[in-house]
Amino acid sequence: MWNNCLLYDDWVSAVHLKGGWILSGCYDNTLHLWSAEGKHRLTIPGHTGPIKAVAWVTHDDTLATFVSVSHDQTAMLWEWNVSTNAVECIHVCRGHERGLECVGISRSESRMATGGFDTKLKIWSAAIHEASDEGGESVPKRLKTEHGKSQVRTPLMTLKGHKEVISAVNWTDSSEICTASWDHTLRLWDTEIGGIKSEIVGNKSFFDASWSPLNGTLITASADRHVRLYDPRSNEGSLVKSTFTSHTQWVQCVRWSTTDGHLFVSGSYDHLIKLWDSRSPKVPLFDLKGHEGKVLCCDWSEPELIVSGGSDNTLRIFHSNQRK
């Protein structure tokens, strides 16, 4: 595998690839848009704290929407006019009492979930222009703010239960969310009843988790250098189905392939991205080298590209051998 190296002014802490475009977030409070070939399209100011997670919501050739979450306690919903290369913040989502760490988009693209240092899971409308949600209920009142045309959006639901930072959120279906936390637990939530369905207790803080719709399982990143595979709905035997041991420092990020239910990547403070096959937990398929600092984020949303960001102020694009 070969890779491109894209330079930043600070730590690269969030990245998501979709439709040939890379969205990234940085510790200098800015967002960046790149082409998959490494051409810089935009630097986007707006947040007043480090960006910790980003996600594309909708995307086509002319118009795209995405969300960013930050330590400034807000999530921002943005609209990008691809043809004019102009970005506008449409909604500022307020409700968290401390910095945000993670965001997840429902598969219907109508909802998003956020978590962070206030230990609360919050559900929001992810629609940009709709006046009501998909169930016909009115969306909470939005007030004009000082951010130009952007408006304040409040959460549709707040779910409590975690004791420490929520580090990852994954929608497993239209009404179920799986969260990971520094409190050593994974939780399944039912957004229809507004409560916890089940809890899995681990032995270390979870820094990230990635759920695959291809196999129905969850991989997690932890402080003990291991990646673990869980079946959150299993009622038989150990919930930990496999343990992947090769990193030499904290594992900070994990992502399943979106086209192969056996392959995933992990990123660590040991400067390495590792590509794994879940059927071979003892040895990774590849070590993806290039970072000269801690790997803070990674993504594999497009089959041919693996992207990662780190404390070496770089975003790296690795070209994998996987095809659609």
XYZ file of C-alpha atoms in Angstrom:
324
model
C 0.000 0.000 0.000
C 1.132 3.547 -0.673
C -0.132 6.711 0.938
C -0.540 10.459 0.528
C 0.422 12.762 3.394
C -1.646 15.936 3.910
C -0.266 18.563 6.286
C -2.152 20.489 8.990
C -1.298 23.135 11.584
C -2.365 20.980 14.554
C -3.491 17.479 15.554
C -5.905 15.793 13.146
C -8.571 14.306 15.399
C -11.553 13.439 13.166
C -12.042 12.101 9.647
C -14.819 10.670 7.456
C -14.647 9.721 3.775
C -17.663 9.623 1.472
C -18.227 9.878 -2.254
C -14.656 10.818 -3.057
C -14.490 13.618 -0.466
C -12.635 13.631 2.831
C -14.026 15.632 5.757
C -11.599 16.173 8.629
C -11.411 18.016 11.934
C -8.444 19.534 13.694
C -7.365 20.633 17.166
C -7.031 24.215 15.868
C -10.891 24.320 15.773
C -11.118 24.108 11.961
C -12.740 21.694 9.545
C -11.189 20.774 6.216
C -12.524 19.365 2.951
C -10.204 17.412 0.649
C -10.651 15.407 -2.500
C -9.707 11.727 -2.287
C -6.674 12.605 -4.417
C -5.436 14.968 -1.713
C -6.492 18.324 -3.166
C -7.542 20.803 -0.484
C -10.944 22.363 -1.135
C -11.872 24.336 1.978
C -10.826 25.367 5.468
C -13.959 25.907 7.560
C -13.876 27.986 10.767
C -16.772 28.195 13.213
C -16.040 26.044 16.233
C -14.279 27.533 19.259
C -12.735 24.283 20.492
C -10.969 21.228 19.058
C -13.026 19.124 16.625
C -13.451 15.582 17.978
C -15.722 13.899 15.408
C -17.174 14.529 11.943
C -19.712 12.693 9.802
C -21.255 13.099 6.375
C -25.059 13.092 6.569
C -26.141 13.327 2.922
C -24.040 13.578 -0.214
C -24.554 13.967 -3.929
C -22.726 15.660 -6.795
C -24.177 19.112 -6.126
C -25.074 19.372 -2.433
C -23.831 17.708 0.744
C -24.556 18.029 4.442
C -22.304 17.055 7.324
C -21.974 17.412 11.079
C -19.035 18.269 13.316
C -18.783 18.005 17.107
C -16.350 19.842 19.313
C -15.040 20.432 22.797
C -16.915 23.769 22.568
C -20.025 21.758 23.636
C -21.782 22.102 20.275
C -22.548 20.034 17.223
C -22.833 21.991 13.970
C -24.839 20.952 10.910
C -23.347 22.276 7.681
C -24.442 22.488 4.059
C -21.853 22.399 1.265
C -22.674 23.545 -2.242
C -20.228 21.378 -4.160
C -20.411 23.319 -7.423
C -19.733 26.738 -5.860
C -17.537 25.282 -3.077
C -19.396 27.317 -0.448
C -20.192 26.041 3.054
C -22.771 27.405 5.473
C -23.525 26.410 9.059
C -27.296 25.885 9.134
C -27.837 24.678 12.701
C -25.878 24.886 15.941
C -26.969 22.035 18.204
C -26.851 23.032 21.854
C -27.689 20.954 24.913
C -24.536 19.225 26.082
C -22.997 20.628 29.259
C -19.404 19.639 28.466
C -17.284 18.891 25.418
C -18.458 16.421 22.771
C -16.473 13.353 21.717
C -18.515 11.448 19.147
C -21.384 11.516 16.662
C -23.307 8.861 14.757
C -25.784 9.200 11.883
C -28.813 6.914 11.560
C -29.019 4.871 8.388
C -32.123 6.835 7.348
C -29.952 9.991 7.605
C -32.795 11.661 9.552
C -31.303 11.381 13.049
C -27.960 11.821 14.710
C -26.690 10.910 18.162
C -23.934 12.619 20.142
C -22.015 11.849 23.317
C -19.237 13.372 25.339
C -17.882 14.441 28.697
C -21.277 15.145 30.309
C -21.970 11.341 30.031
C -25.306 11.959 28.281
C -26.441 10.491 24.960
C -28.462 13.009 22.955
C -30.615 12.399 19.875
C -31.171 15.182 17.320
C -32.842 15.734 14.000
C -30.205 15.605 11.264
C -32.447 17.269 8.673
C -31.263 20.598 7.370
C -34.435 22.222 6.078
C -37.367 20.077 7.186
C -39.821 21.671 9.583
C -40.930 18.375 11.129
C -39.398 15.009 11.808
C -40.254 11.761 10.065
C -42.946 10.932 12.634
C -44.814 14.162 12.073
C -43.898 15.646 15.454
C -42.807 19.255 15.413
C -39.100 19.795 15.816
C -38.207 21.915 18.884
C -38.214 25.666 18.381
C -35.075 27.050 16.770
C -33.823 30.496 17.612
C -31.701 32.847 15.535
C -28.141 33.137 16.772
C -25.158 35.328 16.117
C -23.792 32.763 13.623
C -25.135 34.466 10.502
C -28.093 32.437 9.243
C -27.488 29.471 11.548
C -30.139 28.550 14.073
C -30.063 26.854 17.461
C -31.325 23.269 17.508
C -32.205 21.465 20.744
C -32.156 17.689 21.313
C -35.163 15.476 20.688
C -34.140 13.117 23.493
C -31.529 12.798 26.249
C -30.550 9.351 27.560
C -28.682 8.967 30.852
C -26.830 6.013 32.316
C -23.116 6.181 31.567
C -20.819 7.234 34.424
C -17.966 8.670 32.354
C -17.232 10.030 28.877
C -19.188 8.531 25.973
C -16.508 7.846 23.364
C -18.460 6.266 20.481
C -22.022 6.033 19.161
C -23.237 3.570 16.515
C -26.778 3.238 15.155
C -27.442 -0.503 14.856
C -30.945 -0.009 13.432
C -33.556 2.756 13.181
C -34.283 2.778 16.913
C -31.224 1.165 18.519
C -27.910 2.802 19.397
C -24.766 1.191 20.801
C -22.465 3.406 22.870
C -18.974 2.909 24.264
C -17.642 4.731 27.289
C -14.619 5.376 29.455
C -16.687 3.807 32.269
C -15.701 0.345 30.905
C -19.180 -0.363 29.508
C -20.926 -0.800 26.175
C -24.653 -0.066 26.193
C -27.516 -0.771 23.813
C -30.242 1.892 23.896
C -33.817 1.849 22.602
C -34.709 5.298 21.276
C -38.397 4.447 21.034
C -38.810 3.820 24.743
C -35.928 6.104 25.740
C -34.040 3.587 27.850
C -31.248 1.032 28.139
C -31.784 -2.425 26.596
C -28.578 -4.094 27.748
C -25.099 -3.444 29.093
C -21.737 -5.148 28.497
C -19.037 -4.574 31.121
C -15.410 -4.597 29.993
C -12.214 -4.349 32.026
C -10.801 -1.121 30.593
C -11.988 2.207 29.224
C -13.376 2.038 25.708
C -11.946 4.764 23.448
C -13.839 3.813 20.284
C -16.214 1.228 18.854
C -17.398 0.346 15.353
C -20.480 -1.717 14.520
C -20.832 -3.580 11.222
C -24.231 -4.091 9.565
C -22.581 -6.867 7.527
C -21.957 -9.134 10.519
C -23.854 -7.583 13.441
C -20.790 -7.365 15.669
C -18.844 -4.621 17.389
C -15.099 -4.013 17.550
C -13.674 -1.860 20.344
C -10.501 0.099 21.075
C -9.192 0.151 24.636
C -6.450 1.379 26.925
C -4.934 -2.090 27.340
C -3.608 -2.216 23.739
C -6.196 -4.791 22.641
C -8.953 -4.713 20.042
C -11.930 -6.885 20.959
C -14.841 -8.212 18.929
C -18.202 -8.347 20.726
C -21.546 -9.768 19.730
C -23.803 -7.353 21.652
C -26.909 -9.491 21.142
C -25.345 -12.834 22.091
C -26.935 -14.733 24.958
C -24.553 -17.662 24.933
C -20.991 -17.926 26.175
C -18.603 -14.999 26.340
C -19.675 -11.759 24.713
C -16.030 -11.274 23.652
C -15.700 -13.436 20.551
C -12.095 -12.527 19.665
C -9.186 -10.468 21.014
C -6.686 -8.891 18.613
C -3.256 -8.255 20.139
C -0.474 -6.554 18.206
C -0.468 -2.852 19.111
C 2.084 -1.823 21.722
C 0.234 1.222 23.091
C -3.353 2.451 23.578
C -5.697 1.740 20.700
C -7.539 4.961 19.907
C -9.738 4.167 16.900
C -11.307 1.238 15.032
C -13.400 0.986 11.850
C -14.995 -1.917 10.029
C -14.787 -2.156 6.264
C -18.156 -1.204 4.770
C -17.921 -3.861 2.047
C -16.243 -6.865 3.714
C -17.630 -8.233 6.970
C -14.269 -9.741 7.969
C -11.927 -6.763 7.570
C -11.305 -3.785 9.846
C -8.600 -1.284 10.763
C -7.286 -0.040 14.101
C -5.181 2.995 14.968
C -2.953 3.372 18.007
C -0.671 5.647 19.980
C 2.136 3.394 18.664
C 1.943 5.387 15.376
C 0.507 2.442 13.412
C -2.676 1.632 11.536
C -3.262 -2.118 11.413
C -5.466 -3.939 8.915
C -7.067 -7.074 10.350
C -9.086 -10.069 9.236
C -11.463 -11.025 12.056
C -10.831 -14.714 11.309
C -7.114 -14.297 12.154
C -6.904 -12.448 15.484
C -3.279 -13.269 16.273
C -1.558 -11.372 13.461
C -2.737 -8.339 11.403
C -2.727 -8.569 7.628
C -0.776 -5.314 7.253
C 0.867 -2.566 9.289
C 0.170 0.765 7.610
C 3.156 2.960 8.403
C 3.801 6.648 7.937
C 2.530 8.470 10.995
C 5.229 9.906 13.247
C 2.881 10.482 16.184
C -0.185 9.029 17.864
C -2.966 7.914 15.523
C -6.119 9.714 16.732
C -8.729 8.825 14.093
C -9.301 6.532 11.126
C -11.970 5.689 8.567
C -12.630 3.031 5.923
C -15.981 4.113 4.509
C -14.850 3.688 0.909
C -13.360 0.291 -0.012
C -10.259 1.520 -1.812
C -9.130 4.161 0.701
C -8.159 4.053 4.366
C -7.688 7.489 5.928
C -6.172 8.413 9.289
C -5.176 11.473 11.278
C -2.682 11.935 14.057
C -0.753 14.043 16.538
C 1.952 14.477 13.882
C -0.349 17.088 12.245
C -0.959 14.902 9.209
C -3.822 13.190 7.457
C -2.761 10.082 5.573
C -4.584 8.400 2.685
C -3.708 4.729 2.252
C -4.768 3.031 -0.973
C -5.985 -0.453 -0.121
C -6.309 -3.434 -2.419
C -9.981 -3.899 -1.652
C -12.479 -3.295 -4.460
C -16.193 -2.731 -4.502
